[in-house]
PDB file of C-alpha atoms in Angstrom:
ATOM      1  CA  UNK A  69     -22.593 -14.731   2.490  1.00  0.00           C
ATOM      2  CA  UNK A  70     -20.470 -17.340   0.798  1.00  0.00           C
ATOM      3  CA  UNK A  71     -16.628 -17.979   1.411  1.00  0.00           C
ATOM      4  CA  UNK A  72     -14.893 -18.857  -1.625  1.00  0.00           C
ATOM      5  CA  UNK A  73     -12.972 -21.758  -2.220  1.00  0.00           C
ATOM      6  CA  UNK A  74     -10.276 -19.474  -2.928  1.00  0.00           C
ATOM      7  CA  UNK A  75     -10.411 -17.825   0.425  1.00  0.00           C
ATOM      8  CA  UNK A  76     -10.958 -20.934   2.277  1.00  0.00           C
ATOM      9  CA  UNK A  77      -7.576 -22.475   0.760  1.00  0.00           C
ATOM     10  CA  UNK A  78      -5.719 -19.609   1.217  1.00  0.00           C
ATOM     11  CA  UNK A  79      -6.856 -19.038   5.238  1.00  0.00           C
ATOM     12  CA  UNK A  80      -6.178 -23.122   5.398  1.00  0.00           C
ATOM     13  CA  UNK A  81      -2.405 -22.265   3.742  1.00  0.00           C
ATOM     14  CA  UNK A  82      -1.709 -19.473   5.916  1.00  0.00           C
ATOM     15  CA  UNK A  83      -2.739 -21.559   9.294  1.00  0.00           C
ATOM     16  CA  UNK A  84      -0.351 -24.290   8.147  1.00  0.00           C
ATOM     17  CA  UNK A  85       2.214 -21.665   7.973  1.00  0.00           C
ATOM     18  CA  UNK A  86       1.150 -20.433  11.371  1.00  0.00           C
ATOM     19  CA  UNK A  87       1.243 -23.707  13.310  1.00  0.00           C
ATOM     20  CA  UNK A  88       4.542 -24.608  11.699  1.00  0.00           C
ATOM     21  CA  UNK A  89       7.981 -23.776  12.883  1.00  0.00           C
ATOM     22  CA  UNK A  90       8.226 -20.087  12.302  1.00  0.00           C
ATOM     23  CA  UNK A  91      12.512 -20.385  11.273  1.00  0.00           C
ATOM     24  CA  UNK A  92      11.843 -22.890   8.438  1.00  0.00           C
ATOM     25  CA  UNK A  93      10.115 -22.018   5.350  1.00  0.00           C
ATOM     26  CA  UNK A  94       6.914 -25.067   4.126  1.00  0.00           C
ATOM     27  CA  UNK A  95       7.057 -26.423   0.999  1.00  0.00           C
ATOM     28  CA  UNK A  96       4.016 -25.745  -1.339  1.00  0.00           C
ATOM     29  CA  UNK A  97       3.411 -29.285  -2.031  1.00  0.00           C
ATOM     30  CA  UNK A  98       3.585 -29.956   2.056  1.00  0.00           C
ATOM     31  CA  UNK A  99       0.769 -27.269   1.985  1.00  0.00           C
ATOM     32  CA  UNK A 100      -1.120 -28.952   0.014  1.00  0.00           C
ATOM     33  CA  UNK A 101      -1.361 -31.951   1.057  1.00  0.00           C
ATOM     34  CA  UNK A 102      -1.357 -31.274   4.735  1.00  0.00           C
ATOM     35  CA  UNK A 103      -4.911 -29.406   3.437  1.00  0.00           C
ATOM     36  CA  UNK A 104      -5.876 -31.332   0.498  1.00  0.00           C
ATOM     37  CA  UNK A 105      -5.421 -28.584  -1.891  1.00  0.00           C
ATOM     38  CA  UNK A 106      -5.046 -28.514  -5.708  1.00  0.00           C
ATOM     39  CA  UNK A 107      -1.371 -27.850  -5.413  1.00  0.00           C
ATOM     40  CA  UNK A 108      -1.544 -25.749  -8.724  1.00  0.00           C
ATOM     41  CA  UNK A 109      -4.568 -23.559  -7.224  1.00  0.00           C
ATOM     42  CA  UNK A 110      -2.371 -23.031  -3.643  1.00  0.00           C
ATOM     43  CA  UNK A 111       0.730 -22.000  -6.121  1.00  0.00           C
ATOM     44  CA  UNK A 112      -1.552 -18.986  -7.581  1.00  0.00           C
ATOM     45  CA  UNK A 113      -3.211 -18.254  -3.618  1.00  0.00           C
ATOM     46  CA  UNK A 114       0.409 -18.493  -2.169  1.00  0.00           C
ATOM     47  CA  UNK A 115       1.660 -16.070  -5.043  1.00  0.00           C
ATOM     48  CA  UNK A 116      -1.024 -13.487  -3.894  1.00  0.00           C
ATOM     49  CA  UNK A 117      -0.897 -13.788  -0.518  1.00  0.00           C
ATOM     50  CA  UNK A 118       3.160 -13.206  -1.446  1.00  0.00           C
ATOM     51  CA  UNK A 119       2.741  -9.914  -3.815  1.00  0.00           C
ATOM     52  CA  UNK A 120       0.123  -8.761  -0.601  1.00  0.00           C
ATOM     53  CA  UNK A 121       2.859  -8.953   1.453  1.00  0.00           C
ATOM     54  CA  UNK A 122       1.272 -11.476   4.067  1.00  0.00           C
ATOM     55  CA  UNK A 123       3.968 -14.427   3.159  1.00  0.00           C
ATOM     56  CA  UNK A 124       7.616 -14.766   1.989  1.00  0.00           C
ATOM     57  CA  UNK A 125       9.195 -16.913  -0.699  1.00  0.00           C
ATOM     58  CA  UNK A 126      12.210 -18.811  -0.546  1.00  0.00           C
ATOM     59  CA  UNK A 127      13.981 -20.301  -3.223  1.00  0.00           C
ATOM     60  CA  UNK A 128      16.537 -23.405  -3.190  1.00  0.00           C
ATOM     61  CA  UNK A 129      16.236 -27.045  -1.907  1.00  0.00           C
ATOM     62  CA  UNK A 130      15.639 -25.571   1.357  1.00  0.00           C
ATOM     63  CA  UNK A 131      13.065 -22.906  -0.048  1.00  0.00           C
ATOM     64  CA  UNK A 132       9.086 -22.580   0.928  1.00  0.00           C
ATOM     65  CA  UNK A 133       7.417 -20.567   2.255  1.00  0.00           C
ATOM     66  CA  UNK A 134       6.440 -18.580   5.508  1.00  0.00           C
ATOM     67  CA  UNK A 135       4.476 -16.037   6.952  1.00  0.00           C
ATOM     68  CA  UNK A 136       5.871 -12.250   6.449  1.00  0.00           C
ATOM     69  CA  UNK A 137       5.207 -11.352   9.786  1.00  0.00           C
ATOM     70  CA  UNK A 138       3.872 -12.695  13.484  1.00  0.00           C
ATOM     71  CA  UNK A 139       0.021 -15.159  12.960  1.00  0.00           C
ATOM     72  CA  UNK A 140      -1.045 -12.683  16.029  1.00  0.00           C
ATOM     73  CA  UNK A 141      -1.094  -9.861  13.593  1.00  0.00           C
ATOM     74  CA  UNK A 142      -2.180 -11.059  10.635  1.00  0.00           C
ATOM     75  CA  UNK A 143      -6.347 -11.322  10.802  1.00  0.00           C
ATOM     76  CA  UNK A 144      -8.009 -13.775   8.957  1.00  0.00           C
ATOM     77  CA  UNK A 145      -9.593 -10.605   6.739  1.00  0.00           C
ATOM     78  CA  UNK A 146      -6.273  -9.394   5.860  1.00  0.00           C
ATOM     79  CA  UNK A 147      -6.097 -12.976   4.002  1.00  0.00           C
ATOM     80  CA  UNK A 148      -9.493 -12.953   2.500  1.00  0.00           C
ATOM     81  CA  UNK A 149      -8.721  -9.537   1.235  1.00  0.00           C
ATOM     82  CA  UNK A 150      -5.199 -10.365  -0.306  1.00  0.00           C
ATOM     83  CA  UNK A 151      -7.611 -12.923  -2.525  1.00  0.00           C
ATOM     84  CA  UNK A 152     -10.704 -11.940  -2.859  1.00  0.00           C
ATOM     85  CA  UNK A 153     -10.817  -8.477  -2.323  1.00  0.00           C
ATOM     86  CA  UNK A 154     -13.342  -6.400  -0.074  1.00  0.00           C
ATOM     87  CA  UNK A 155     -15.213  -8.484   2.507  1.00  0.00           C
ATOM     88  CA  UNK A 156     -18.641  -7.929   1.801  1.00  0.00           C
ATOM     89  CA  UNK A 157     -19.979  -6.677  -1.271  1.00  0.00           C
ATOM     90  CA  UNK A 158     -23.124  -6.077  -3.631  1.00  0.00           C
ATOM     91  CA  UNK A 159     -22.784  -7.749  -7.223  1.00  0.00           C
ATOM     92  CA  UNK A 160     -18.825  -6.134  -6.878  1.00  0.00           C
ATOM     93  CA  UNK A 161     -19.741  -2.733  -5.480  1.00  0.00           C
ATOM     94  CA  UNK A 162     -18.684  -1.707  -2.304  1.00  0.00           C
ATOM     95  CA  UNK A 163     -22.053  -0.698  -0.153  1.00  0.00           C
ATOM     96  CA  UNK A 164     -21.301   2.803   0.596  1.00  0.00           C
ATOM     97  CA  UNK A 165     -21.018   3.632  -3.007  1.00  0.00           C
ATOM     98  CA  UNK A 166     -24.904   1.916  -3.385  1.00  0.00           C
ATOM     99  CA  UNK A 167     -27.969   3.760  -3.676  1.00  0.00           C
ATOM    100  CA  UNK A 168     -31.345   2.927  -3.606  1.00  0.00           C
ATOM    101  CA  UNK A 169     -34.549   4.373  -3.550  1.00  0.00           C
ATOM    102  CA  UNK A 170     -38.462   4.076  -2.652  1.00  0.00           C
ATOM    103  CA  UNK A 171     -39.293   1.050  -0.473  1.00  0.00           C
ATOM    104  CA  UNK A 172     -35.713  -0.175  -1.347  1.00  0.00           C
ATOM    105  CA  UNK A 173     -33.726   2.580   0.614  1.00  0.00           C
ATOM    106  CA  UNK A 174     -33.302   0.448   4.114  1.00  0.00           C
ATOM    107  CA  UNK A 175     -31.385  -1.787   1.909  1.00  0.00           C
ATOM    108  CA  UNK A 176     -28.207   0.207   2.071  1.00  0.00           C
ATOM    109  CA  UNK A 177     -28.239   0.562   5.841  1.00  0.00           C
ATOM    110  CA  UNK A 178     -28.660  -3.069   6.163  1.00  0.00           C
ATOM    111  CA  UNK A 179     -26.047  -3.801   4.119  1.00  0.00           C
ATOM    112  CA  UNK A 180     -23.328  -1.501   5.869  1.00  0.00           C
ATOM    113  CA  UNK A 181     -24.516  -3.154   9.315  1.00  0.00           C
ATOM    114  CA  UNK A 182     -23.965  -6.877   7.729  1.00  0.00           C
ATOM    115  CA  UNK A 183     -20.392  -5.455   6.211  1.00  0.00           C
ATOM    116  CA  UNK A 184     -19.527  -3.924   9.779  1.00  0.00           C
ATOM    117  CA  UNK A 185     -20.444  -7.324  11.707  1.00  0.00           C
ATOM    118  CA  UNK A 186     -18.700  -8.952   8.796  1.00  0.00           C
ATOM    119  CA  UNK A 187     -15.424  -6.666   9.548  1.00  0.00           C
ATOM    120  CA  UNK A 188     -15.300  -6.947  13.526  1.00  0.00           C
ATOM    121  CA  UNK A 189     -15.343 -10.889  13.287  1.00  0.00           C
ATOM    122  CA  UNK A 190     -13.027 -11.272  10.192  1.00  0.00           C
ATOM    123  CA  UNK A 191     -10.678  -8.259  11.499  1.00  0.00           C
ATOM    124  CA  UNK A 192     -10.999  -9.562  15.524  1.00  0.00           C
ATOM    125  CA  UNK A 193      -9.702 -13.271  14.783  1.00  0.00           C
ATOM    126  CA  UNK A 194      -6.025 -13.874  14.142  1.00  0.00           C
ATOM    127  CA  UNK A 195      -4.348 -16.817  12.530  1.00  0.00           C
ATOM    128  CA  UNK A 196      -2.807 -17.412  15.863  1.00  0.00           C
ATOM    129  CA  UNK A 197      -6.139 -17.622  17.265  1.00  0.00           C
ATOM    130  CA  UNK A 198      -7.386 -19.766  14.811  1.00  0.00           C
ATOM    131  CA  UNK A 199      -3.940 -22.071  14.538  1.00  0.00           C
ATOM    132  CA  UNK A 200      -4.562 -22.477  18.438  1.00  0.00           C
ATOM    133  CA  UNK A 201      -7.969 -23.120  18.848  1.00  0.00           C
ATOM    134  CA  UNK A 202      -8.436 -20.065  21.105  1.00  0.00           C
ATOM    135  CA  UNK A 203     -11.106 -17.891  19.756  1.00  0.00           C
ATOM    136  CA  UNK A 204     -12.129 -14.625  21.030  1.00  0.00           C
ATOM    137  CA  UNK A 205     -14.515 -14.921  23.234  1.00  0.00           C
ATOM    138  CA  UNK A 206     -17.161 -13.003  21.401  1.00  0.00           C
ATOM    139  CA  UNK A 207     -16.591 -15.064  18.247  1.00  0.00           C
ATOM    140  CA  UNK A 208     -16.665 -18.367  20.394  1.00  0.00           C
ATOM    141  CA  UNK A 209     -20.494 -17.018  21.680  1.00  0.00           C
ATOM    142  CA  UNK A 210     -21.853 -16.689  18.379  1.00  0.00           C
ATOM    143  CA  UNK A 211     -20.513 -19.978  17.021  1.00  0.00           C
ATOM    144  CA  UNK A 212     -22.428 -21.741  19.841  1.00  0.00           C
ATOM    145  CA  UNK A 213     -25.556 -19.281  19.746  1.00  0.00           C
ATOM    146  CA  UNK A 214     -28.359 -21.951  19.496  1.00  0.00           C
ATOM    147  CA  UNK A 215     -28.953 -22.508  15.851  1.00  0.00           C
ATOM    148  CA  UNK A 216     -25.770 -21.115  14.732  1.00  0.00           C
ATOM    149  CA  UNK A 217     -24.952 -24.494  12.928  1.00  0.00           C
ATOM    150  CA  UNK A 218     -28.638 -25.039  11.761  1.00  0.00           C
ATOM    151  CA  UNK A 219     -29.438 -23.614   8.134  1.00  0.00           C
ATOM    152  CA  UNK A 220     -33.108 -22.411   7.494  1.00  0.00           C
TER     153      UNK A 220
END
């Protein structure tokens, strides 16, 4: 499974607007260069994340921007959704609307398992979690599962 670029700016965005002060809207350009991100990229990411209704938009010398509601309820898959789209899926096709057939069938059930592990760690973790380096404790197991770091 890969992460894209987009999804990784925009979860590094929204954790900058987690840790900061939650009555003063953050400056794009702050953003960016707090994460090292193509300020013209984050302008397109924050305006998504804005129409999805996970951050607002202030105008005005004193404008920027800030998360629509609490980090604790926004998971880092509501993000990835708001800019990417679904989680997991198969060259763009969602896997319960897949089929397969002969030696090829056990494909589909695999794939729904991967999407539902996929789900309950993207869906369990909250930017609040993340922003204070407090992990579920599930989540925090896996990461240090020996080889977890190690690619085949």
């Amino acid at each position: 499974m890969r992460i894209s670029a987009r999804a990784d700016y925009a979860v590094r965005a929204a954790l900058e607007l987690a840790a900061s002060r939650e009555d003063a809207p953050v400056k794009a350009e702050a953003i960016a260069e707090a994460q090292d991100i193509p300020h013209k990229f984050l302008e397109g990411i924050l305006n998504d994340m804005r129409r999805g209704g996970l951050v607002l938009s202030q105008r005005g010398g004193n404008g920027g921007y800030r998360l629509a509601r609490p980090a604790a309820s926004i998971s880092i898959a509501d993000v990835i959704r708001v800019v990417d789209g679904p989680l997991v899926s198969v060259r763009g096709v969602r896997p319960p609307d897949l089929s397969y057939t002969g030696p090829a069938q056990s494909l589909l059930p695999l794939w729904i398992a991967l999407r539902s592990n996929v789900r309950e760690i993207l869906e369990g973790v909250s930017l609040a979690d993340v922003a204070s380096a407090e992990l579920p404790s599930d989540v925090s197991a896996l990461a240090d599962t020996p080889g977890a770091w190690i690619n085949p």
